[in-house]
Tab-separated table of C-alpha atoms in Angstrom:
chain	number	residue	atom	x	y	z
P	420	UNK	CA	-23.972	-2.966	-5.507
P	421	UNK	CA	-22.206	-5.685	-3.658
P	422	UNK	CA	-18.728	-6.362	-4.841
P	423	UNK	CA	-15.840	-9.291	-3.329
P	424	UNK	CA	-12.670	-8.749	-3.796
P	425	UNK	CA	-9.829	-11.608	-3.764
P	426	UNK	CA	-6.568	-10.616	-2.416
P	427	UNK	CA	-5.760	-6.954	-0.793
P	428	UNK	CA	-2.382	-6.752	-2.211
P	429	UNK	CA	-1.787	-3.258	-4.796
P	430	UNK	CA	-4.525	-3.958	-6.728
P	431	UNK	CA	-6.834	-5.580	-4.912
P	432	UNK	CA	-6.946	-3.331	-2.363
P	433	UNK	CA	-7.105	-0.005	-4.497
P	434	UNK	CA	-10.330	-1.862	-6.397
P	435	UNK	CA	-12.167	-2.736	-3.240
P	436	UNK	CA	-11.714	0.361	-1.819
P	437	UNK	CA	-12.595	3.027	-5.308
P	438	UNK	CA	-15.648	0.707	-6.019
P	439	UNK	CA	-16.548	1.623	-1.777
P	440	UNK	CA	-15.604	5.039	-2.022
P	441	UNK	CA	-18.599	4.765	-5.277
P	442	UNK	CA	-21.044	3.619	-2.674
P	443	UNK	CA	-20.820	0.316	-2.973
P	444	UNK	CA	-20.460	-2.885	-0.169
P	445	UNK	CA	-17.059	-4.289	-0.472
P	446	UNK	CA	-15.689	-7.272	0.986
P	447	UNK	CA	-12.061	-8.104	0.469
P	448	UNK	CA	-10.897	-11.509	0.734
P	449	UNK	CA	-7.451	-12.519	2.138
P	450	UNK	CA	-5.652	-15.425	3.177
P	451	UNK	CA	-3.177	-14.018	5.249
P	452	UNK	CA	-4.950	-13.005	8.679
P	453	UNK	CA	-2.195	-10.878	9.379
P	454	UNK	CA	-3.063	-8.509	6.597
P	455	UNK	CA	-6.228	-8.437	7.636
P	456	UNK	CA	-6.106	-7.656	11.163
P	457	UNK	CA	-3.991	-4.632	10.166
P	458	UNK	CA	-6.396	-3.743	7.447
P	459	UNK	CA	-9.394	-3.934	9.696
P	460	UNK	CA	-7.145	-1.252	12.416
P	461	UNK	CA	-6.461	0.974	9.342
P	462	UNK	CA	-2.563	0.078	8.815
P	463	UNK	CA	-2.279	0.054	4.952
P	464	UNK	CA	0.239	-2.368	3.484
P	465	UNK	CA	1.667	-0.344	1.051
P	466	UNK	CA	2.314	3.193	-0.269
P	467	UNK	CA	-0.281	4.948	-2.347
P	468	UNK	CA	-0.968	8.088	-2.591
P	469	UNK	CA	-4.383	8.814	-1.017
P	470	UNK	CA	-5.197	5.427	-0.563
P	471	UNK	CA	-5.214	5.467	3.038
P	472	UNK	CA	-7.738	7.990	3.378
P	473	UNK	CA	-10.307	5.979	1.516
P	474	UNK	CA	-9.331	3.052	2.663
P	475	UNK	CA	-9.934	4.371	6.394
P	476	UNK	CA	-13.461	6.143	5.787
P	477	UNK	CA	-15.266	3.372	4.059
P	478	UNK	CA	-14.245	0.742	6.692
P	479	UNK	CA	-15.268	3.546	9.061
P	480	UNK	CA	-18.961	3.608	7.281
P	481	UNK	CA	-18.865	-0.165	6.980
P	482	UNK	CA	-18.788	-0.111	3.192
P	483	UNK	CA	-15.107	-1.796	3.163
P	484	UNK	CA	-15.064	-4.904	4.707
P	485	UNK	CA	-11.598	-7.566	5.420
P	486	UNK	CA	-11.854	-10.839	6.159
P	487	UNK	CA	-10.097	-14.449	5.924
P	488	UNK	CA	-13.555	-16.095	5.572
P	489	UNK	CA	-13.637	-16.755	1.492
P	490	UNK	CA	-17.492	-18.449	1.900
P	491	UNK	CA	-18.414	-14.902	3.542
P	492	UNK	CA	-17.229	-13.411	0.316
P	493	UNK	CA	-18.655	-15.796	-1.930
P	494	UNK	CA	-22.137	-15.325	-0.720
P	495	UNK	CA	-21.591	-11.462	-0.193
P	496	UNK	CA	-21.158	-10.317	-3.773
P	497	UNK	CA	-22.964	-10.519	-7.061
P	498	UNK	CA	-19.180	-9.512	-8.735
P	499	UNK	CA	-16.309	-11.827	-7.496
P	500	UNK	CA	-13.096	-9.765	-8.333
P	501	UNK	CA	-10.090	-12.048	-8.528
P	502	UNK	CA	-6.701	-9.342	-7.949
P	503	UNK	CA	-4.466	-12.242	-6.601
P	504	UNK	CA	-0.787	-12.271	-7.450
P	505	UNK	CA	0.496	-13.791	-10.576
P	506	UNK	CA	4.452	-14.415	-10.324
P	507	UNK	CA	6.506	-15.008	-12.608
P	508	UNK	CA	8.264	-18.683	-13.082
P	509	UNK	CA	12.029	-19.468	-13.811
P	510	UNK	CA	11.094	-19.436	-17.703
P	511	UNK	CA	9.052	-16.459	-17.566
P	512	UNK	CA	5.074	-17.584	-17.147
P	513	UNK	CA	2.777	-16.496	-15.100
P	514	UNK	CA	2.205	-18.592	-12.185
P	515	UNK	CA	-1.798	-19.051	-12.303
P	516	UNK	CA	-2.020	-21.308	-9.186
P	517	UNK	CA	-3.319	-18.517	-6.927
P	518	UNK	CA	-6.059	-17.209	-9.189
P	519	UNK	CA	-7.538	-21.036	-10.323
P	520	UNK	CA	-7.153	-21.421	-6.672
P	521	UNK	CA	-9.611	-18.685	-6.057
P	522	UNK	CA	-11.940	-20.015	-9.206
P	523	UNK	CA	-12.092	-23.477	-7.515
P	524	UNK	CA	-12.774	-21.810	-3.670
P	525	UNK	CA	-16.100	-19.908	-5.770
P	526	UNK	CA	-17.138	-23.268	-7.200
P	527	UNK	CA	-16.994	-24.872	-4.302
P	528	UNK	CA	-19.445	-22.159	-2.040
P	529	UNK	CA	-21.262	-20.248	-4.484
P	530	UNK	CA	-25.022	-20.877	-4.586
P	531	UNK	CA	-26.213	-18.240	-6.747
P	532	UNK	CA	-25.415	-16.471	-9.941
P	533	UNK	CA	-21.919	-15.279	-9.975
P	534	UNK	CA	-19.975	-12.956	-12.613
P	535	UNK	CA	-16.486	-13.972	-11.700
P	536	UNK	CA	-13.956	-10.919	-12.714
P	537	UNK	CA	-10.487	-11.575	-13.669
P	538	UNK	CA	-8.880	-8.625	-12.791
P	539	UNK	CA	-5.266	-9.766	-11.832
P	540	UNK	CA	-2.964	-9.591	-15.087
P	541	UNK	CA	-3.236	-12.833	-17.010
P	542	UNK	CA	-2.507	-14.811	-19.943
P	543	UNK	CA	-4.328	-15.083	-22.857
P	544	UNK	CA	-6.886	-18.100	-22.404
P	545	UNK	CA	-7.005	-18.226	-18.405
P	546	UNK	CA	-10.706	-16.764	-18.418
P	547	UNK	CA	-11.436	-20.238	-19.866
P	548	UNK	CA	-9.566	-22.064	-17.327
P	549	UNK	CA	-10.903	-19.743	-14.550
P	550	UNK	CA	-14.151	-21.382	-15.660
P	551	UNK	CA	-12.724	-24.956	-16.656
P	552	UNK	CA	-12.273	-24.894	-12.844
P	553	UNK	CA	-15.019	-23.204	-11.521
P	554	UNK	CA	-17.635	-26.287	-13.763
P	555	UNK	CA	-15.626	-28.707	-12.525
P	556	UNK	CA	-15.650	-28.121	-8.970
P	557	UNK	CA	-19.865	-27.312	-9.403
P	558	UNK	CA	-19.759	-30.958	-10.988
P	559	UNK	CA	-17.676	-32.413	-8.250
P	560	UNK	CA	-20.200	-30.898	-5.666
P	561	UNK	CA	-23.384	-32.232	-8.314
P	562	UNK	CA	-24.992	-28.671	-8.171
P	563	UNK	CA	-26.099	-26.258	-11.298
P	564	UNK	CA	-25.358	-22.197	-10.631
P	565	UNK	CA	-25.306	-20.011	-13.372
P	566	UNK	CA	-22.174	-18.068	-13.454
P	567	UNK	CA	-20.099	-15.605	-15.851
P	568	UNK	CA	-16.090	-15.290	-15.932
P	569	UNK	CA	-15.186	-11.421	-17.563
P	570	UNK	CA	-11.646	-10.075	-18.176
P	571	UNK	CA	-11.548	-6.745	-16.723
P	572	UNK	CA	-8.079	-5.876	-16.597
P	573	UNK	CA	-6.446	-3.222	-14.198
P	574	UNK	CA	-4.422	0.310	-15.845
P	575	UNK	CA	-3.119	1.126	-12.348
P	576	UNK	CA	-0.099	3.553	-12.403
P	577	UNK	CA	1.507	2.501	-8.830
P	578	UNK	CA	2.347	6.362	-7.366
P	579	UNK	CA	-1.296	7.401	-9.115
P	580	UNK	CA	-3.251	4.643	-8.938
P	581	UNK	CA	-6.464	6.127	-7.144
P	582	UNK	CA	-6.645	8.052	-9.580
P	583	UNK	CA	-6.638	6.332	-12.327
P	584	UNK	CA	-9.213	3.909	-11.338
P	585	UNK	CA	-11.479	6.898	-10.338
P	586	UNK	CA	-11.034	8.637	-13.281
P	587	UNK	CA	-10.049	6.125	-15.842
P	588	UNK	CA	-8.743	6.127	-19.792
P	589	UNK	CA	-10.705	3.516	-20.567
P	590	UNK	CA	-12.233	0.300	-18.721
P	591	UNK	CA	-11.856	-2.836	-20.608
P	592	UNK	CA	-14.174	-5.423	-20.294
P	593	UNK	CA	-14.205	-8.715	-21.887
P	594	UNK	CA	-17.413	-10.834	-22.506
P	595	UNK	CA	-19.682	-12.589	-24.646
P	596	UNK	CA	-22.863	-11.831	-22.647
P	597	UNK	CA	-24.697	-8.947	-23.423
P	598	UNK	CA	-26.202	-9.127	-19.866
P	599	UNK	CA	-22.842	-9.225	-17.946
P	600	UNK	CA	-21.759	-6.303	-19.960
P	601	UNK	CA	-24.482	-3.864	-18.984
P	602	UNK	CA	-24.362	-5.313	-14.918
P	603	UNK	CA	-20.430	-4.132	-15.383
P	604	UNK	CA	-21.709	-1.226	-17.238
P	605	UNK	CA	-23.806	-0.045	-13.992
P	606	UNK	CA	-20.890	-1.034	-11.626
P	607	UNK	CA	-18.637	1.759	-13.568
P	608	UNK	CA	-21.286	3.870	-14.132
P	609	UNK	CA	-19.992	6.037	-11.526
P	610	UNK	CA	-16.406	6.588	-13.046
P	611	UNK	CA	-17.223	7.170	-15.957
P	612	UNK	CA	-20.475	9.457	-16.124
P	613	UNK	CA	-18.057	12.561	-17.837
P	614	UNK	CA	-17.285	10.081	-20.570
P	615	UNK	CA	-18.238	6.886	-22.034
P	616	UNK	CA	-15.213	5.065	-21.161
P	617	UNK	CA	-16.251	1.315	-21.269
P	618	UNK	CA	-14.681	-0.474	-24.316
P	619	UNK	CA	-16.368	-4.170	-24.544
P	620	UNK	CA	-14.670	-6.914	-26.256
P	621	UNK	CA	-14.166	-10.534	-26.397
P	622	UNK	CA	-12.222	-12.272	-23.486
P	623	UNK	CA	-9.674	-12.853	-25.456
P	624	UNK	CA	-8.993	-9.980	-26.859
P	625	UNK	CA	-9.602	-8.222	-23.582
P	626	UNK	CA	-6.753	-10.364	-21.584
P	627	UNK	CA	-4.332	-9.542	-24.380
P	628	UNK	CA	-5.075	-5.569	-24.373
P	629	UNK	CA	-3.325	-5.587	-21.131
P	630	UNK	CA	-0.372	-7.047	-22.157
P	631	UNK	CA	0.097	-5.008	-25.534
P	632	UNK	CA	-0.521	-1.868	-23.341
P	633	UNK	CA	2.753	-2.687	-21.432
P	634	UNK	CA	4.554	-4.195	-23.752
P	635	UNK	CA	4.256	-1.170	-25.607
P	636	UNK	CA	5.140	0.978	-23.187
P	637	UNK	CA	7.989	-0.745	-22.131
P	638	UNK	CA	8.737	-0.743	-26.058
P	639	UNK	CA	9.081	3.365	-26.069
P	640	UNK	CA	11.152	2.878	-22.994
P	641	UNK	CA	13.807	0.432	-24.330
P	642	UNK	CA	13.843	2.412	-27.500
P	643	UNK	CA	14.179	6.000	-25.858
P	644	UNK	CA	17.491	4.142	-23.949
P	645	UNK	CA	18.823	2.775	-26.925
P	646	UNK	CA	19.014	5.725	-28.867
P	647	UNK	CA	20.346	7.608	-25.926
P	648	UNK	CA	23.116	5.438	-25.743
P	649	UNK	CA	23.346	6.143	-29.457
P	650	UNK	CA	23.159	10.063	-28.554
P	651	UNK	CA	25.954	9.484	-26.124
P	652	UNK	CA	28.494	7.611	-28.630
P	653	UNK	CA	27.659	10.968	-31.184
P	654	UNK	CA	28.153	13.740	-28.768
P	655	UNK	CA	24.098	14.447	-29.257
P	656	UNK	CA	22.006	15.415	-26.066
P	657	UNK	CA	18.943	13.140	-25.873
P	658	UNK	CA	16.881	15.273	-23.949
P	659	UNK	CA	16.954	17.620	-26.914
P	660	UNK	CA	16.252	14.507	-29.314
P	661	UNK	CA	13.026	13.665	-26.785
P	662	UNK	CA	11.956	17.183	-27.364
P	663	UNK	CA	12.334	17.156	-30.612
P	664	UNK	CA	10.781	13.967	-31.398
P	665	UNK	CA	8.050	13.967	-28.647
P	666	UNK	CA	6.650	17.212	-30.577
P	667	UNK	CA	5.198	14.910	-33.519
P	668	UNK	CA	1.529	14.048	-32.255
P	669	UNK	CA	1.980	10.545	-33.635
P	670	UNK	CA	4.977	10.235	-30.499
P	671	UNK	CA	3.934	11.965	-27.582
P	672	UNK	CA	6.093	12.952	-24.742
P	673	UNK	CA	4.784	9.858	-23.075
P	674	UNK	CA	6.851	7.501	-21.679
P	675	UNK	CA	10.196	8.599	-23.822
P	676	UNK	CA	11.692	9.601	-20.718
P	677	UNK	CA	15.753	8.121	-21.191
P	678	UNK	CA	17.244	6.827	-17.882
P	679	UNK	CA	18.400	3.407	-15.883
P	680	UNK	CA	15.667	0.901	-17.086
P	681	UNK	CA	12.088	-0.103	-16.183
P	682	UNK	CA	11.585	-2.154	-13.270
P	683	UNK	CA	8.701	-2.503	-10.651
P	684	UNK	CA	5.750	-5.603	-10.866
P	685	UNK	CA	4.663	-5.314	-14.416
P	686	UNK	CA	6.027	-4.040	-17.012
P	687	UNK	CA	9.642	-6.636	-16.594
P	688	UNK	CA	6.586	-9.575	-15.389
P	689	UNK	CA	4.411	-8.842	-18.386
P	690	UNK	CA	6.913	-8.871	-21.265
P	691	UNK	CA	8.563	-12.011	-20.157
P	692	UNK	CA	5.428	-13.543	-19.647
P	693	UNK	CA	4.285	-12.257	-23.786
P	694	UNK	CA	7.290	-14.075	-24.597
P	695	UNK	CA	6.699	-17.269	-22.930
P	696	UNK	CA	3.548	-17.425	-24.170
P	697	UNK	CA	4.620	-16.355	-27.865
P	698	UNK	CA	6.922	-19.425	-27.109
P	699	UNK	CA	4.420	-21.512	-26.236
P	700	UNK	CA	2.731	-21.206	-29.755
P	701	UNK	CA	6.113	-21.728	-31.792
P	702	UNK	CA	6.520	-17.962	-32.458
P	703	UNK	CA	9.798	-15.918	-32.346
P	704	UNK	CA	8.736	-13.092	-29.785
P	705	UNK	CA	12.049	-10.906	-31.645
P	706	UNK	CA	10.817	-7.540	-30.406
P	707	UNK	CA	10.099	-8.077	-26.801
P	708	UNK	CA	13.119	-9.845	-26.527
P	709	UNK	CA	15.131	-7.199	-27.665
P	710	UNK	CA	12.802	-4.854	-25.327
P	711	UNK	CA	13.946	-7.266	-22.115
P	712	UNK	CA	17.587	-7.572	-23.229
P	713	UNK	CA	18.277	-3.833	-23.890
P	714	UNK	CA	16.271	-3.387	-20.540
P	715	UNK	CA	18.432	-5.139	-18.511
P	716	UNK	CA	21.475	-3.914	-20.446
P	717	UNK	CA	20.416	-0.234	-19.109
P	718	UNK	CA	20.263	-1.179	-15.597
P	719	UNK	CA	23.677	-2.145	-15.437
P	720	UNK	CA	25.071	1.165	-17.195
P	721	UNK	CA	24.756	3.349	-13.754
P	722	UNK	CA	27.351	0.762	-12.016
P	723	UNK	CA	29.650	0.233	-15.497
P	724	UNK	CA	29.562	4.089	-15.326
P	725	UNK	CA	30.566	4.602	-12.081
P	726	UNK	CA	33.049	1.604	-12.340
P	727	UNK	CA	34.444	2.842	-15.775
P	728	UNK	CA	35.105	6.493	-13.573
P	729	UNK	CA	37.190	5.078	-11.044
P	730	UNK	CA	39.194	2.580	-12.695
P	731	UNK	CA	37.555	-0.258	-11.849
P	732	UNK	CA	38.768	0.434	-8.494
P	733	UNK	CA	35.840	0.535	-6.459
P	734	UNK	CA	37.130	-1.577	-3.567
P	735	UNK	CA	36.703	0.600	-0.206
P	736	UNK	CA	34.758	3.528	-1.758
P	737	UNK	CA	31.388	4.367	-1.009
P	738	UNK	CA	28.647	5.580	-2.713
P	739	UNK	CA	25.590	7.995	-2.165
P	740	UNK	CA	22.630	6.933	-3.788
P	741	UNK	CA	19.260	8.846	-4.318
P	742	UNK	CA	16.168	6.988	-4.873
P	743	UNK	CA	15.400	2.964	-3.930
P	744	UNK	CA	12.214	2.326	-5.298
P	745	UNK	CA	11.160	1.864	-9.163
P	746	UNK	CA	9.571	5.319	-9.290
P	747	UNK	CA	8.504	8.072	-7.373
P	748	UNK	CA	5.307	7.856	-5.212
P	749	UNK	CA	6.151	4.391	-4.292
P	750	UNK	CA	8.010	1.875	-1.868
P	751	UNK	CA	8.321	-0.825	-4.510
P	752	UNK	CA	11.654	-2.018	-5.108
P	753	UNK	CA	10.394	-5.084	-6.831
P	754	UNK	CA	13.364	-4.768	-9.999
P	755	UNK	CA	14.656	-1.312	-9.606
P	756	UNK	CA	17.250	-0.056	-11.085
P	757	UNK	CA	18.551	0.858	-7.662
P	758	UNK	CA	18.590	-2.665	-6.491
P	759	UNK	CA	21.169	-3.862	-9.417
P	760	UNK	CA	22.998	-0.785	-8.814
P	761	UNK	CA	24.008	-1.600	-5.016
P	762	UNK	CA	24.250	-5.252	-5.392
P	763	UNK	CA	26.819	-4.413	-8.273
P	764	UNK	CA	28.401	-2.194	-5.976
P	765	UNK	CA	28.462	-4.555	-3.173
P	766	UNK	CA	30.165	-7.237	-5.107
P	767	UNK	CA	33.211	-4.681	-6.296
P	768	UNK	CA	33.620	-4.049	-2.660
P	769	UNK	CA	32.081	-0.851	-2.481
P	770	UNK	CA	29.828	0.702	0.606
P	771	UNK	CA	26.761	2.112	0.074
P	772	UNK	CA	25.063	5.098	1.153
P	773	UNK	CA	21.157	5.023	0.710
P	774	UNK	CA	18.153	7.457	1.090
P	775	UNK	CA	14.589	6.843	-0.634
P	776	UNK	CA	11.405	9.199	0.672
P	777	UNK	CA	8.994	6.454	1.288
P	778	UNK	CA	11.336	3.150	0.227
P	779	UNK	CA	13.706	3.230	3.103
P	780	UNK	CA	11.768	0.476	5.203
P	781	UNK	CA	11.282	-1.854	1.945
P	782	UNK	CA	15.203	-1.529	1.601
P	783	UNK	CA	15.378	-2.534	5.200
P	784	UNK	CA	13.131	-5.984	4.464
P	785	UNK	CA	14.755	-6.979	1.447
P	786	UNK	CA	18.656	-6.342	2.463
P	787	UNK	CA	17.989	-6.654	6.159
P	788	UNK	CA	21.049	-5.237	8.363
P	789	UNK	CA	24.293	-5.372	6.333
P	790	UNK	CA	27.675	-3.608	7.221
P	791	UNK	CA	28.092	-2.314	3.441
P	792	UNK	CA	24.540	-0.643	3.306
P	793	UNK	CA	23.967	2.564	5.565
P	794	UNK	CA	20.013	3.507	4.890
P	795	UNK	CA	20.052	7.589	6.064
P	796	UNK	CA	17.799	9.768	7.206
P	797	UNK	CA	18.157	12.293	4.345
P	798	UNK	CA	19.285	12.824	1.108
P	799	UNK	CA	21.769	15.299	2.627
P	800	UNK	CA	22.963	12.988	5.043
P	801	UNK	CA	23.598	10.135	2.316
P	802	UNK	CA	26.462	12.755	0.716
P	803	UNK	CA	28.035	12.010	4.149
P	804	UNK	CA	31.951	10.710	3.190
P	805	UNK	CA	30.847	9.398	0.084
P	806	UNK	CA	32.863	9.352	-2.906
P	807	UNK	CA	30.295	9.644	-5.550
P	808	UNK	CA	26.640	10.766	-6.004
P	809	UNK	CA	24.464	8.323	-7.831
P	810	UNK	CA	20.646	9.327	-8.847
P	811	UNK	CA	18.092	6.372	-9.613
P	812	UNK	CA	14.507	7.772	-8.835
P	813	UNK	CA	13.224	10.967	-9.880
P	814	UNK	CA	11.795	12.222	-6.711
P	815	UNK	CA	10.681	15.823	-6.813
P	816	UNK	CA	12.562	17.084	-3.317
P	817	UNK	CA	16.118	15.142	-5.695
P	818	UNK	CA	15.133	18.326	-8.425
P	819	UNK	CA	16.529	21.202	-6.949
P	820	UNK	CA	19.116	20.438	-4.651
P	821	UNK	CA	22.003	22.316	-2.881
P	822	UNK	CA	24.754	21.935	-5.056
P	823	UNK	CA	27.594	23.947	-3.251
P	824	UNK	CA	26.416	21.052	-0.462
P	825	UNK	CA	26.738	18.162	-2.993
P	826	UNK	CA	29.974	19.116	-4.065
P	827	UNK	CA	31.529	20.216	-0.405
P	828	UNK	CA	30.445	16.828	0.828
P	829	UNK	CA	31.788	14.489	-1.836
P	830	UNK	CA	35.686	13.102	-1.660
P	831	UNK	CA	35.099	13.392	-5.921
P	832	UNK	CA	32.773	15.944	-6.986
P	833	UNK	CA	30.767	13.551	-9.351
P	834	UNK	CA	27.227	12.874	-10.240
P	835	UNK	CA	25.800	10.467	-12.155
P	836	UNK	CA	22.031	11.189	-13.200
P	837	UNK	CA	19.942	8.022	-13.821
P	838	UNK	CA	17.105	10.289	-14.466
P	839	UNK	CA	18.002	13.240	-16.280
P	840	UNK	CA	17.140	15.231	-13.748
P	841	UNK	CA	19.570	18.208	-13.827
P	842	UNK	CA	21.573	20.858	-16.481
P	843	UNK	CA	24.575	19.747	-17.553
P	844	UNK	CA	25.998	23.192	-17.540
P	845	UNK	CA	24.602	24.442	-14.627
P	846	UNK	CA	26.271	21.496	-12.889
P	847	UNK	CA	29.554	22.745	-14.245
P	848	UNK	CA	29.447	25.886	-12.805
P	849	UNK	CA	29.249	24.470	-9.613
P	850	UNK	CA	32.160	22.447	-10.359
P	851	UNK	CA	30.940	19.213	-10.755
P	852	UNK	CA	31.419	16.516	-12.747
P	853	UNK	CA	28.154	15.505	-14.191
P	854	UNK	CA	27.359	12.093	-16.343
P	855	UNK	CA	23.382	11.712	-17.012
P	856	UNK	CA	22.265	9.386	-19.831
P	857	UNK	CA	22.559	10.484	-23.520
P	858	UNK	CA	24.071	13.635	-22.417
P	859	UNK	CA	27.702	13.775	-23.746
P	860	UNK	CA	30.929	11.547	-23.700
P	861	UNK	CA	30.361	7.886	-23.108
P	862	UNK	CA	32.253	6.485	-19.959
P	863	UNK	CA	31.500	2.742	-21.236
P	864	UNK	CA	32.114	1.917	-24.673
């Protein structure tokens, strides 16, 4: 089948490229020629586990194609995916301006029937603008085309997200036509042949799935980090409250993971933007603001932490930190906990000492070249005349580490565990001084 994608960004680019790897003719559609030059010589733009592979093969076989050209698009595919960026605004919304500007660019070259896909996350209600625009630019140019708008939204995990779109949970489809259904039904055939996966639904209901699906897991999040706070002011462990808990089948162990907040492009995007629009029809959003506020409360707790353990007297210290990016298996530093950690750090006058597997050259093009910010070759090598040790991302080579070297290195044999990662007990017998989250004596009241 023929498929266009809009915009090569994270998801964008992993749909084009799955839906080639299924056989299918691809074009992906991008405004910044840049991009797309280093697309077409195989540089991908971002990390992703196994991406590059298929992203390199299909453009080898001429089933992935890149291009600025929008009208080339237009007339290439019988499925116009839009996977353009929706920011958020100052008060939280979703800033539509790219995706209507991709409805109006169809209206304005397409010639023959069209199902237009919204696949970037998106407010309840744009599928009708989407196609508000898309009539209105067919009127301006006094032509008839039959044409389709769907919701399909994306359940990408960013570190996993090939895949998840190769072998999904579920695909969610939104539309009234019977028709456009079974044509979507045929496009995902190949994904879901083990299992019928396809759930079809009304647009509506559709757009709003994906938001519920991350507000709720950012929900378990925010909860799991309240009560470990909780655990910490009753001299509980947490991580024996998650067992215990995540053991009931109406739980999970899912996403009750304690540690230094959520952060990365969706889950802190999509909750504000449930609230504005809760907002915007005169209801009290209580829960998901709680959810944001106890979020952001969590990121700060690494620096009060480390801040409570000195004295407040941070001024001239520096500080090894493990991890930069949101999670593992990813360069996205788009609001990690790291980032509010360091800039905290930074304004008490403190140095910092960074290392991140795959993040270290995001780091370098958000913070540029600063005298308070060394960014080190090795985890090892961040330990180098630091006074602390302060772990943000779980990365599997942070699990195991030497800790004779850890505590040799460091002026204060301290660690502070944003992640859980490592035995309180064990860490005492290598004489350190260990503060996780949930795990013992609060340093901040």
């Amino acid at each position: 089948m023929k498929v266009t994608v809009f915009g090569s960004g994270y998801v964008g680019l992993v749909t084009g490229a799955c839906f080639a790897e299924a056989g299918n003719h691809v074009v992906c559609v991008d405004i910044d020629a840049g991009k797309v030059e280093r697309l077409q010589q195989g540089e991908i733009p971002i990390h992703e586990p196994g991406l590059d592979e298929i992203v390199r093969r299909n453009h080898h076989k001429g089933r992935l194609r890149f291009t600025t050209s929008a009208e080339e698009g237009i007339a290439h595919g019988l499925f116009q995916f839009i996977a353009v960026g929706t920011p958020p605004g100052e008060d939280g919304s979703a800033d539509l301006s790219h995706v209507l500007a991709v409805a109006e660019t169809i209206g304005r070259h397409m010639a023959d029937y069209r199902i237009v896909v919204d696949k970037s996350t998106v407010p309840v209600g744009t599928a009708d603008k989407v196609r508000e625009r898309i009539e209105h630019t067919l009127a301006e140019r006094a032509v008839k085309v039959e044409f389709d708008v769907v919701s399909n939204p994306e359940f990408l995990k960013e570190g996993a997200a090939v895949g998840d779109f190769m072998k999904p949970d579920r695909v969610i489809v939104g539309t009234d036509n019977p028709r456009t259904a079974e044509l979507l039904k045929t496009l995902y055939d190949p994904f879901t042949r083990n299992h019928e996966r396809m759930i079809v639904m009304d647009v509506r209901s559709a757009e709003l799935t994906k938001y519920a699906a991350n507000a709720m897991l950012a929900t378990k999040i925010s909860f799991m980090n309240e009560v470990a706070n909780l655990a910490e002011r009753m001299g509980a462990d947490i991580e024996k409250v998650r067992v215990g808990i995540g053991s009931d089948p109406r739980i999970g162990y899912s996403f009750i993971y304690p540690g230094a907040g959520y952060g990365g492009s969706c889950f802190p995007k999509d909750v504000k933007a449930l609230v504005h629009s809760a907002g915007e029809l005169d209801f009290d959003a209580e829960l998901l603001k709680a959810v944001e506020a106890v979020n952001k409360r969590q990121k700060q707790l690494l620096f009060r932490k480390v801040n409570a353990y000195f004295d407040g007297r941070l001024k001239g210290r520096t500080i090894a930190v493990w991890g930069l990016a949101f999670k593992p298996n990813t360069d996205d530093m788009r609001e990690a906990p790291a980032r509010e950690l360091m800039e905290a750090l930074w304004a008490a006058g403190a140095k910092v000492r960074a290392y991140d597997p795959v993040a270290m050259g995001e780091a370098r093009r958000i913070y540029g070249d600063r005298p308070d910010l060394a960014l080190v070759a090795s985890s090892e090598a961040a330990l180098e005349g630091a006074d602390a040790l302060v772990v943000v991302t779980e990365w599997q080579e942070f699990r195991s580490p030497d800790f004779d070297l850890i505590r040799d290195s460091l002026k204060h044999p301290v660690v502070f565990d944003g992640r859980n990662l490592y035995d309180p007990s064990l860490l005492r017998t290598f004489g350190l001084v260990y503060h996780a989250i949930g795990r013992g004596e609060p340093l901040v009241a």
